[in-house]
PDB file of C-alpha atoms in Angstrom:
ATOM      1  CA  UNK K 758      -5.342 -21.109  -9.912  1.00 37.00           C
ATOM      2  CA  UNK K 759      -2.550 -19.830 -11.945  1.00 48.00           C
ATOM      3  CA  UNK K 760      -0.977 -16.204 -11.036  1.00 59.00           C
ATOM      4  CA  UNK K 761      -1.092 -15.273 -14.503  1.00 56.00           C
ATOM      5  CA  UNK K 762      -4.375 -13.354 -14.561  1.00 61.00           C
ATOM      6  CA  UNK K 763      -6.071 -10.230 -14.233  1.00 54.00           C
ATOM      7  CA  UNK K 764      -8.789  -9.771 -11.729  1.00 49.00           C
ATOM      8  CA  UNK K 765     -11.699  -8.027 -12.874  1.00 45.00           C
ATOM      9  CA  UNK K 766     -13.795  -6.526 -10.130  1.00 42.00           C
ATOM     10  CA  UNK K 767     -17.379  -6.663 -10.304  1.00 39.00           C
ATOM     11  CA  UNK K 768     -19.906  -4.054 -11.034  1.00 39.00           C
ATOM     12  CA  UNK K 769     -18.922  -0.505 -11.034  1.00 37.00           C
ATOM     13  CA  UNK K 770     -18.923   1.395  -7.624  1.00 36.00           C
ATOM     14  CA  UNK K 771     -20.869   4.258  -6.813  1.00 35.00           C
ATOM     15  CA  UNK K 772     -17.830   6.546  -7.764  1.00 35.00           C
ATOM     16  CA  UNK K 773     -17.282   4.880 -11.418  1.00 39.00           C
ATOM     17  CA  UNK K 774     -15.258   1.829 -12.742  1.00 42.00           C
ATOM     18  CA  UNK K 775     -14.259  -0.560  -9.905  1.00 46.00           C
ATOM     19  CA  UNK K 776     -11.135  -0.845 -11.653  1.00 64.00           C
ATOM     20  CA  UNK K 777      -8.906  -4.067 -11.889  1.00 91.00           C
ATOM     21  CA  UNK K 778      -5.697  -5.646 -10.266  1.00 96.00           C
ATOM     22  CA  UNK K 779      -3.283  -7.276 -12.740  1.00 96.00           C
ATOM     23  CA  UNK K 780      -1.261 -10.053 -11.662  1.00 96.00           C
ATOM     24  CA  UNK K 781       1.628 -11.235 -14.233  1.00 96.00           C
ATOM     25  CA  UNK K 782       4.057 -13.882 -13.324  1.00 96.00           C
ATOM     26  CA  UNK K 783       7.528 -14.083 -15.186  1.00 96.00           C
ATOM     27  CA  UNK K 784       9.224 -17.006 -13.676  1.00 96.00           C
ATOM     28  CA  UNK K 785      10.002 -16.278  -9.893  1.00 97.00           C
ATOM     29  CA  UNK K 786       8.847 -12.996  -9.974  1.00 98.00           C
ATOM     30  CA  UNK K 787       5.177 -11.818  -9.444  1.00 97.00           C
ATOM     31  CA  UNK K 788       4.036  -8.209 -10.498  1.00 97.00           C
ATOM     32  CA  UNK K 789       0.864  -6.494  -9.024  1.00 98.00           C
ATOM     33  CA  UNK K 790      -0.404  -3.534 -10.941  1.00 97.00           C
ATOM     34  CA  UNK K 791      -3.143  -1.481  -9.594  1.00 97.00           C
ATOM     35  CA  UNK K 792      -5.107  -0.400 -12.734  1.00 96.00           C
ATOM     36  CA  UNK K 793      -7.442   2.181 -12.338  1.00 96.00           C
ATOM     37  CA  UNK K 794      -5.670   5.306 -13.692  1.00 96.00           C
ATOM     38  CA  UNK K 795      -8.879   7.500 -14.223  1.00 94.00           C
ATOM     39  CA  UNK K 796      -9.388   7.320 -10.255  1.00 94.00           C
ATOM     40  CA  UNK K 797      -5.671   7.677  -9.479  1.00 96.00           C
ATOM     41  CA  UNK K 798      -5.774   4.183  -8.828  1.00 97.00           C
ATOM     42  CA  UNK K 799      -8.046   4.614  -5.857  1.00 96.00           C
ATOM     43  CA  UNK K 800      -8.742   1.148  -4.050  1.00 96.00           C
ATOM     44  CA  UNK K 801     -12.291  -0.301  -3.791  1.00 94.00           C
ATOM     45  CA  UNK K 802     -12.880  -3.253  -1.342  1.00 94.00           C
ATOM     46  CA  UNK K 803     -12.879  -5.471  -4.135  1.00 94.00           C
ATOM     47  CA  UNK K 804      -9.279  -4.317  -5.292  1.00 96.00           C
ATOM     48  CA  UNK K 805      -8.033  -4.820  -1.693  1.00 96.00           C
ATOM     49  CA  UNK K 806      -9.613  -8.493  -1.680  1.00 95.00           C
ATOM     50  CA  UNK K 807      -7.636  -9.091  -4.959  1.00 96.00           C
ATOM     51  CA  UNK K 808      -4.380  -7.580  -3.713  1.00 97.00           C
ATOM     52  CA  UNK K 809      -4.802  -9.739  -0.393  1.00 97.00           C
ATOM     53  CA  UNK K 810      -5.486 -12.856  -2.162  1.00 96.00           C
ATOM     54  CA  UNK K 811      -2.725 -12.215  -4.861  1.00 97.00           C
ATOM     55  CA  UNK K 812      -0.012 -11.735  -2.096  1.00 97.00           C
ATOM     56  CA  UNK K 813      -1.238 -14.811  -0.068  1.00 97.00           C
ATOM     57  CA  UNK K 814      -1.163 -17.191  -2.966  1.00 97.00           C
ATOM     58  CA  UNK K 815       2.076 -15.803  -4.285  1.00 97.00           C
ATOM     59  CA  UNK K 816       3.716 -16.137  -0.655  1.00 96.00           C
ATOM     60  CA  UNK K 817       2.569 -19.570  -0.776  1.00 96.00           C
ATOM     61  CA  UNK K 818       3.975 -20.758  -4.073  1.00 97.00           C
ATOM     62  CA  UNK K 819       7.766 -21.768  -3.388  1.00 95.00           C
ATOM     63  CA  UNK K 820       8.441 -20.658  -7.176  1.00 96.00           C
ATOM     64  CA  UNK K 821       7.817 -17.109  -6.441  1.00 97.00           C
ATOM     65  CA  UNK K 822      10.807 -15.149  -4.669  1.00 97.00           C
ATOM     66  CA  UNK K 823       9.859 -11.587  -5.349  1.00 98.00           C
ATOM     67  CA  UNK K 824       6.771  -9.474  -5.653  1.00 98.00           C
ATOM     68  CA  UNK K 825       6.552  -5.950  -7.233  1.00 98.00           C
ATOM     69  CA  UNK K 826       3.677  -3.601  -6.531  1.00 98.00           C
ATOM     70  CA  UNK K 827       3.006  -0.697  -8.999  1.00 98.00           C
ATOM     71  CA  UNK K 828       0.164   1.342 -10.452  1.00 98.00           C
ATOM     72  CA  UNK K 829      -1.050   2.257 -13.977  1.00 97.00           C
ATOM     73  CA  UNK K 830      -0.734   5.687 -15.277  1.00 96.00           C
ATOM     74  CA  UNK K 831       0.211   8.599 -13.338  1.00 96.00           C
ATOM     75  CA  UNK K 832      -0.157   7.435  -9.645  1.00 98.00           C
ATOM     76  CA  UNK K 833       0.766   4.449  -7.367  1.00 98.00           C
ATOM     77  CA  UNK K 834      -2.417   4.947  -5.237  1.00 98.00           C
ATOM     78  CA  UNK K 835      -4.515   7.911  -4.375  1.00 96.00           C
ATOM     79  CA  UNK K 836      -6.037   6.172  -1.229  1.00 95.00           C
ATOM     80  CA  UNK K 837      -9.171   4.677  -0.874  1.00 93.00           C
ATOM     81  CA  UNK K 838     -12.392   4.978  -2.678  1.00 92.00           C
ATOM     82  CA  UNK K 839     -14.648   6.819  -0.022  1.00 86.00           C
ATOM     83  CA  UNK K 840     -17.903   6.032  -2.052  1.00 87.00           C
ATOM     84  CA  UNK K 841     -17.280   2.263  -2.489  1.00 89.00           C
ATOM     85  CA  UNK K 842     -16.369   2.188   1.341  1.00 85.00           C
ATOM     86  CA  UNK K 843     -19.758   3.952   2.065  1.00 83.00           C
ATOM     87  CA  UNK K 844     -21.589   1.403   0.101  1.00 85.00           C
ATOM     88  CA  UNK K 845     -20.340  -1.308   2.158  1.00 84.00           C
ATOM     89  CA  UNK K 846     -20.531   0.144   5.821  1.00 76.00           C
ATOM     90  CA  UNK K 847     -20.529  -3.146   7.199  1.00 77.00           C
ATOM     91  CA  UNK K 848     -17.349  -4.286   5.634  1.00 82.00           C
ATOM     92  CA  UNK K 849     -14.972  -1.571   5.089  1.00 78.00           C
ATOM     93  CA  UNK K 850     -13.598  -1.265   8.681  1.00 79.00           C
ATOM     94  CA  UNK K 851     -14.232  -4.487  10.306  1.00 84.00           C
ATOM     95  CA  UNK K 852     -11.479  -7.262  11.750  1.00 81.00           C
ATOM     96  CA  UNK K 853     -12.615  -9.053   8.326  1.00 85.00           C
ATOM     97  CA  UNK K 854     -12.138  -6.032   6.056  1.00 92.00           C
ATOM     98  CA  UNK K 855     -10.311  -6.723   2.770  1.00 95.00           C
ATOM     99  CA  UNK K 856      -8.198  -3.588   3.770  1.00 95.00           C
ATOM    100  CA  UNK K 857      -7.012  -5.221   6.713  1.00 95.00           C
ATOM    101  CA  UNK K 858      -6.324  -8.614   4.978  1.00 96.00           C
ATOM    102  CA  UNK K 859      -4.301  -7.073   2.561  1.00 97.00           C
ATOM    103  CA  UNK K 860      -2.098  -5.266   5.139  1.00 97.00           C
ATOM    104  CA  UNK K 861      -1.727  -8.440   7.030  1.00 96.00           C
ATOM    105  CA  UNK K 862      -0.880 -10.488   3.899  1.00 98.00           C
ATOM    106  CA  UNK K 863       2.191  -8.120   3.229  1.00 98.00           C
ATOM    107  CA  UNK K 864       3.138  -7.995   6.958  1.00 96.00           C
ATOM    108  CA  UNK K 865       3.257 -11.634   7.102  1.00 95.00           C
ATOM    109  CA  UNK K 866       4.821 -12.273   3.719  1.00 96.00           C
ATOM    110  CA  UNK K 867       8.174 -14.292   3.469  1.00 95.00           C
ATOM    111  CA  UNK K 868       8.570 -13.147   0.014  1.00 97.00           C
ATOM    112  CA  UNK K 869      10.777 -10.097  -0.811  1.00 98.00           C
ATOM    113  CA  UNK K 870       8.272  -6.821  -1.637  1.00 98.00           C
ATOM    114  CA  UNK K 871       9.295  -4.359  -3.847  1.00 98.00           C
ATOM    115  CA  UNK K 872       7.382  -1.177  -4.576  1.00 98.00           C
ATOM    116  CA  UNK K 873       7.800   0.936  -7.905  1.00 98.00           C
ATOM    117  CA  UNK K 874       6.263   4.279  -7.030  1.00 98.00           C
ATOM    118  CA  UNK K 875       5.320   6.996  -9.644  1.00 98.00           C
ATOM    119  CA  UNK K 876       3.321   9.782  -8.922  1.00 98.00           C
ATOM    120  CA  UNK K 877       1.117   9.770  -5.632  1.00 98.00           C
ATOM    121  CA  UNK K 878       1.106   7.246  -2.670  1.00 98.00           C
ATOM    122  CA  UNK K 879      -1.732   8.593  -0.613  1.00 98.00           C
ATOM    123  CA  UNK K 880      -3.324   7.111   2.669  1.00 97.00           C
ATOM    124  CA  UNK K 881      -3.249   3.463   2.476  1.00 96.00           C
ATOM    125  CA  UNK K 882      -1.043   3.971  -0.668  1.00 97.00           C
ATOM    126  CA  UNK K 883       1.599   5.235   1.559  1.00 98.00           C
ATOM    127  CA  UNK K 884       1.197   3.175   4.789  1.00 98.00           C
ATOM    128  CA  UNK K 885       1.174  -0.017   2.781  1.00 98.00           C
ATOM    129  CA  UNK K 886       4.792   0.820   1.634  1.00 98.00           C
ATOM    130  CA  UNK K 887       6.083   0.749   5.371  1.00 98.00           C
ATOM    131  CA  UNK K 888       5.953  -3.198   4.925  1.00 97.00           C
ATOM    132  CA  UNK K 889       8.046  -3.667   1.620  1.00 98.00           C
ATOM    133  CA  UNK K 890      11.523  -4.130   1.644  1.00 98.00           C
ATOM    134  CA  UNK K 891      12.708  -2.202  -0.948  1.00 98.00           C
ATOM    135  CA  UNK K 892      10.609   1.084  -2.224  1.00 98.00           C
ATOM    136  CA  UNK K 893      11.832   2.962  -5.477  1.00 98.00           C
ATOM    137  CA  UNK K 894      10.197   6.273  -6.402  1.00 98.00           C
ATOM    138  CA  UNK K 895      10.415   8.796  -9.377  1.00 98.00           C
ATOM    139  CA  UNK K 896      11.309  12.394  -8.703  1.00 98.00           C
ATOM    140  CA  UNK K 897       7.738  13.709  -9.134  1.00 98.00           C
ATOM    141  CA  UNK K 898       6.279  11.220  -6.557  1.00 98.00           C
ATOM    142  CA  UNK K 899       5.017  12.149  -3.003  1.00 98.00           C
ATOM    143  CA  UNK K 900       3.816  10.338  -0.197  1.00 98.00           C
ATOM    144  CA  UNK K 901       0.987  11.762   2.286  1.00 98.00           C
ATOM    145  CA  UNK K 902      -0.481  10.250   5.338  1.00 98.00           C
ATOM    146  CA  UNK K 903      -4.150  11.544   4.769  1.00 95.00           C
ATOM    147  CA  UNK K 904      -6.270  10.344   7.528  1.00 95.00           C
ATOM    148  CA  UNK K 905      -6.548  12.608  10.616  1.00 95.00           C
ATOM    149  CA  UNK K 906      -8.006  15.115   8.234  1.00 91.00           C
ATOM    150  CA  UNK K 907     -10.597  12.530   7.259  1.00 88.00           C
ATOM    151  CA  UNK K 908     -11.941  12.070  10.668  1.00 90.00           C
ATOM    152  CA  UNK K 909      -9.779   8.399  11.103  1.00 91.00           C
ATOM    153  CA  UNK K 910      -6.528   7.395  12.147  1.00 95.00           C
ATOM    154  CA  UNK K 911      -3.624   5.478  10.389  1.00 96.00           C
ATOM    155  CA  UNK K 912      -3.880   2.108   9.197  1.00 96.00           C
ATOM    156  CA  UNK K 913      -1.308  -0.640   8.370  1.00 96.00           C
ATOM    157  CA  UNK K 914       0.473  -0.084  11.506  1.00 96.00           C
ATOM    158  CA  UNK K 915       1.659   3.167  10.867  1.00 97.00           C
ATOM    159  CA  UNK K 916       1.090   4.466  14.066  1.00 97.00           C
ATOM    160  CA  UNK K 917       3.469   2.101  15.248  1.00 96.00           C
ATOM    161  CA  UNK K 918       6.133   1.704  12.364  1.00 96.00           C
ATOM    162  CA  UNK K 919       6.521   5.300  11.637  1.00 97.00           C
ATOM    163  CA  UNK K 920       7.647   6.316  15.074  1.00 96.00           C
ATOM    164  CA  UNK K 921       9.771   3.244  15.283  1.00 94.00           C
ATOM    165  CA  UNK K 922      11.543   4.634  12.202  1.00 95.00           C
ATOM    166  CA  UNK K 923      11.572   8.124  12.453  1.00 97.00           C
ATOM    167  CA  UNK K 924      11.029   8.843  16.290  1.00 96.00           C
ATOM    168  CA  UNK K 925       7.747  10.381  17.587  1.00 96.00           C
ATOM    169  CA  UNK K 926       8.237  14.046  16.696  1.00 97.00           C
ATOM    170  CA  UNK K 927       8.865  13.133  12.830  1.00 97.00           C
ATOM    171  CA  UNK K 928       6.162  10.790  13.147  1.00 98.00           C
ATOM    172  CA  UNK K 929       3.785  12.968  14.498  1.00 97.00           C
ATOM    173  CA  UNK K 930       4.632  15.815  11.781  1.00 97.00           C
ATOM    174  CA  UNK K 931       3.614  13.342   8.994  1.00 98.00           C
ATOM    175  CA  UNK K 932       0.360  11.717  10.713  1.00 98.00           C
ATOM    176  CA  UNK K 933      -1.090  14.420  12.659  1.00 97.00           C
ATOM    177  CA  UNK K 934      -0.617  17.368   9.776  1.00 97.00           C
ATOM    178  CA  UNK K 935      -0.709  14.934   6.506  1.00 96.00           C
ATOM    179  CA  UNK K 936       1.427  17.189   4.533  1.00 94.00           C
ATOM    180  CA  UNK K 937       2.996  15.702   1.052  1.00 97.00           C
ATOM    181  CA  UNK K 938       6.219  14.408   1.541  1.00 98.00           C
ATOM    182  CA  UNK K 939       8.499  14.908  -1.664  1.00 98.00           C
ATOM    183  CA  UNK K 940      10.182  11.611  -3.094  1.00 98.00           C
ATOM    184  CA  UNK K 941      13.411  13.512  -2.136  1.00 98.00           C
ATOM    185  CA  UNK K 942      12.067  14.250   1.435  1.00 98.00           C
ATOM    186  CA  UNK K 943      11.019  10.596   1.764  1.00 98.00           C
ATOM    187  CA  UNK K 944      14.338   9.328   0.697  1.00 98.00           C
ATOM    188  CA  UNK K 945      16.150  11.322   3.543  1.00 98.00           C
ATOM    189  CA  UNK K 946      13.811  10.076   6.022  1.00 97.00           C
ATOM    190  CA  UNK K 947      14.658   6.329   4.904  1.00 97.00           C
ATOM    191  CA  UNK K 948      10.949   5.731   3.563  1.00 98.00           C
ATOM    192  CA  UNK K 949      12.077   5.460   0.063  1.00 98.00           C
ATOM    193  CA  UNK K 950      15.076   3.741  -1.138  1.00 98.00           C
ATOM    194  CA  UNK K 951      16.089   5.454  -4.497  1.00 98.00           C
ATOM    195  CA  UNK K 952      14.332   8.399  -6.474  1.00 98.00           C
ATOM    196  CA  UNK K 953      14.724   8.189 -10.171  1.00 98.00           C
ATOM    197  CA  UNK K 954      14.262  11.067 -12.984  1.00 97.00           C
ATOM    198  CA  UNK K 955      11.829   9.197 -14.927  1.00 97.00           C
ATOM    199  CA  UNK K 956       9.373   6.297 -15.094  1.00 97.00           C
ATOM    200  CA  UNK K 957      11.619   5.016 -17.629  1.00 98.00           C
ATOM    201  CA  UNK K 958      14.646   5.235 -15.142  1.00 98.00           C
ATOM    202  CA  UNK K 959      12.526   3.569 -12.310  1.00 98.00           C
ATOM    203  CA  UNK K 960      11.318   0.662 -14.126  1.00 97.00           C
ATOM    204  CA  UNK K 961      15.164  -0.122 -15.151  1.00 98.00           C
ATOM    205  CA  UNK K 962      16.480   0.140 -11.729  1.00 97.00           C
ATOM    206  CA  UNK K 963      13.686  -1.939 -10.356  1.00 98.00           C
ATOM    207  CA  UNK K 964      14.264  -4.795 -12.938  1.00 98.00           C
ATOM    208  CA  UNK K 965      17.975  -4.650 -12.020  1.00 98.00           C
ATOM    209  CA  UNK K 966      17.480  -4.831  -8.555  1.00 98.00           C
ATOM    210  CA  UNK K 967      14.974  -7.616  -8.817  1.00 98.00           C
ATOM    211  CA  UNK K 968      17.439  -9.663 -11.086  1.00 98.00           C
ATOM    212  CA  UNK K 969      19.845  -9.297  -8.296  1.00 98.00           C
ATOM    213  CA  UNK K 970      17.355 -10.653  -5.498  1.00 97.00           C
ATOM    214  CA  UNK K 971      16.239 -13.491  -7.846  1.00 97.00           C
ATOM    215  CA  UNK K 972      20.092 -14.502  -8.260  1.00 97.00           C
ATOM    216  CA  UNK K 973      21.021 -14.461  -4.641  1.00 97.00           C
ATOM    217  CA  UNK K 974      20.808 -17.580  -2.298  1.00 97.00           C
ATOM    218  CA  UNK K 975      17.275 -17.793  -1.520  1.00 95.00           C
ATOM    219  CA  UNK K 976      17.834 -19.219   1.980  1.00 95.00           C
ATOM    220  CA  UNK K 977      20.186 -16.460   2.882  1.00 96.00           C
ATOM    221  CA  UNK K 978      18.037 -13.887   1.523  1.00 95.00           C
ATOM    222  CA  UNK K 979      14.965 -15.049   3.408  1.00 92.00           C
ATOM    223  CA  UNK K 980      16.817 -15.378   6.595  1.00 94.00           C
ATOM    224  CA  UNK K 981      18.059 -11.770   6.344  1.00 95.00           C
ATOM    225  CA  UNK K 982      14.869 -10.267   5.616  1.00 94.00           C
ATOM    226  CA  UNK K 983      13.508 -12.008   8.803  1.00 91.00           C
ATOM    227  CA  UNK K 984      16.086 -10.328  10.751  1.00 92.00           C
ATOM    228  CA  UNK K 985      15.422  -7.003   9.293  1.00 92.00           C
ATOM    229  CA  UNK K 986      12.023  -6.979  10.670  1.00 85.00           C
ATOM    230  CA  UNK K 987      11.552  -4.810  14.017  1.00 76.00           C
ATOM    231  CA  UNK K 988      10.997  -6.539  16.868  1.00 76.00           C
ATOM    232  CA  UNK K 989       8.797  -5.548  20.141  1.00 78.00           C
ATOM    233  CA  UNK K 990       4.961  -4.685  19.650  1.00 82.00           C
ATOM    234  CA  UNK K 991       3.077  -6.565  17.063  1.00 92.00           C
ATOM    235  CA  UNK K 992       2.363  -4.854  13.819  1.00 94.00           C
ATOM    236  CA  UNK K 993      -0.414  -7.026  13.302  1.00 94.00           C
ATOM    237  CA  UNK K 994      -2.488  -6.379  16.570  1.00 94.00           C
ATOM    238  CA  UNK K 995      -1.727  -2.774  15.738  1.00 95.00           C
ATOM    239  CA  UNK K 996      -3.466  -3.017  12.487  1.00 95.00           C
ATOM    240  CA  UNK K 997      -6.585  -4.210  14.244  1.00 94.00           C
ATOM    241  CA  UNK K 998      -6.654  -1.737  16.664  1.00 94.00           C
ATOM    242  CA  UNK K 999      -6.437   0.803  14.230  1.00 94.00           C
ATOM    243  CA  UNK K1000      -9.138  -0.472  12.261  1.00 93.00           C
ATOM    244  CA  UNK K1001     -11.420  -0.610  15.424  1.00 92.00           C
ATOM    245  CA  UNK K1002     -10.487   3.050  16.002  1.00 93.00           C
ATOM    246  CA  UNK K1003     -11.421   4.294  12.779  1.00 91.00           C
ATOM    247  CA  UNK K1004     -14.533   2.371  12.782  1.00 88.00           C
ATOM    248  CA  UNK K1005     -15.640   4.066  16.217  1.00 89.00           C
ATOM    249  CA  UNK K1006     -14.811   7.387  14.808  1.00 89.00           C
ATOM    250  CA  UNK K1007     -16.761   6.945  11.511  1.00 83.00           C
ATOM    251  CA  UNK K1008     -19.762   6.177  13.602  1.00 82.00           C
ATOM    252  CA  UNK K1009     -19.576   9.782  15.129  1.00 77.00           C
ATOM    253  CA  UNK K1010     -21.641  12.452  13.442  1.00 56.00           C
ATOM    254  CA  UNK K1011     -18.896  15.048  12.750  1.00 64.00           C
ATOM    255  CA  UNK K1012     -16.703  12.303  10.914  1.00 59.00           C
ATOM    256  CA  UNK K1013     -19.628  10.590   8.871  1.00 56.00           C
ATOM    257  CA  UNK K1014     -20.545  14.194   7.709  1.00 61.00           C
ATOM    258  CA  UNK K1015     -16.882  14.965   6.635  1.00 59.00           C
ATOM    259  CA  UNK K1016     -16.669  11.658   4.850  1.00 57.00           C
ATOM    260  CA  UNK K1017     -19.848  12.221   2.971  1.00 56.00           C
ATOM    261  CA  UNK K1018     -19.064  15.832   1.753  1.00 58.00           C
ATOM    262  CA  UNK K1019     -15.727  14.282   0.361  1.00 57.00           C
ATOM    263  CA  UNK K1020     -17.025  11.194  -1.499  1.00 52.00           C
ATOM    264  CA  UNK K1021     -17.033  13.015  -4.911  1.00 50.00           C
ATOM    265  CA  UNK K1022     -13.048  12.971  -4.622  1.00 50.00           C
ATOM    266  CA  UNK K1023     -11.733   9.399  -4.105  1.00 44.00           C
ATOM    267  CA  UNK K1024      -8.217  10.436  -4.625  1.00 44.00           C
ATOM    268  CA  UNK K1025      -8.553  12.591  -1.017  1.00 45.00           C
ATOM    269  CA  UNK K1026      -9.435   9.184   0.600  1.00 51.00           C
ATOM    270  CA  UNK K1027      -7.251   7.632   3.438  1.00 58.00           C
TER     271      UNK K1027
END
């Protein structure tokens, strides 16, 4: 199956069009575009499945040396589509969930991962970036780890990786309070590599950096990337623990009521 394709994702979800994930191949580069701009690129389970499949397939292709993730329109990803998750209660938060499959795919990937962020990266849209090697953003962008307010816990091993990077107190500030982190603040914290004035400048810089990566000796690039990965506790195990905890919390009356009250606004989803 070729990597040059668009995943068109089934019937519309309860909250509107299901959206799509575009997968474009140009030589050794695969670009994944979350394409649901009318919903802030909020992710349905089908979109997670498409992302997981695309990353896994690209990573297995020896001709692919870099993967770029970006979003169509004004945002990278406004989080999860809560209405779609409620419509699939037996799928959304299980150990075989497409969400967990995507997060594990980017964690396991041997291919260099680059993110181009313009606008919001909220919930899973923010935690996924912790597994990317290079994260570039526009000045108007922001990150937000919006989980506790939704009655759940962080995902993508953020509860492990953020304290490793920032220390426990800064991580607690981001994860417990869920406040917005501007692109400039994220760069100061080391969560973003560089910040640019516009989408045009962002795209130009990403293209330049990807060209540099593709020109580098492949063996040395992959070996260096592997050495940069933190050692110690296993992020894959933490992802599973986070998923199980959120599933347990969502089974409680207080949390489920809170989620139901917010399903009209997928951009507020974790």
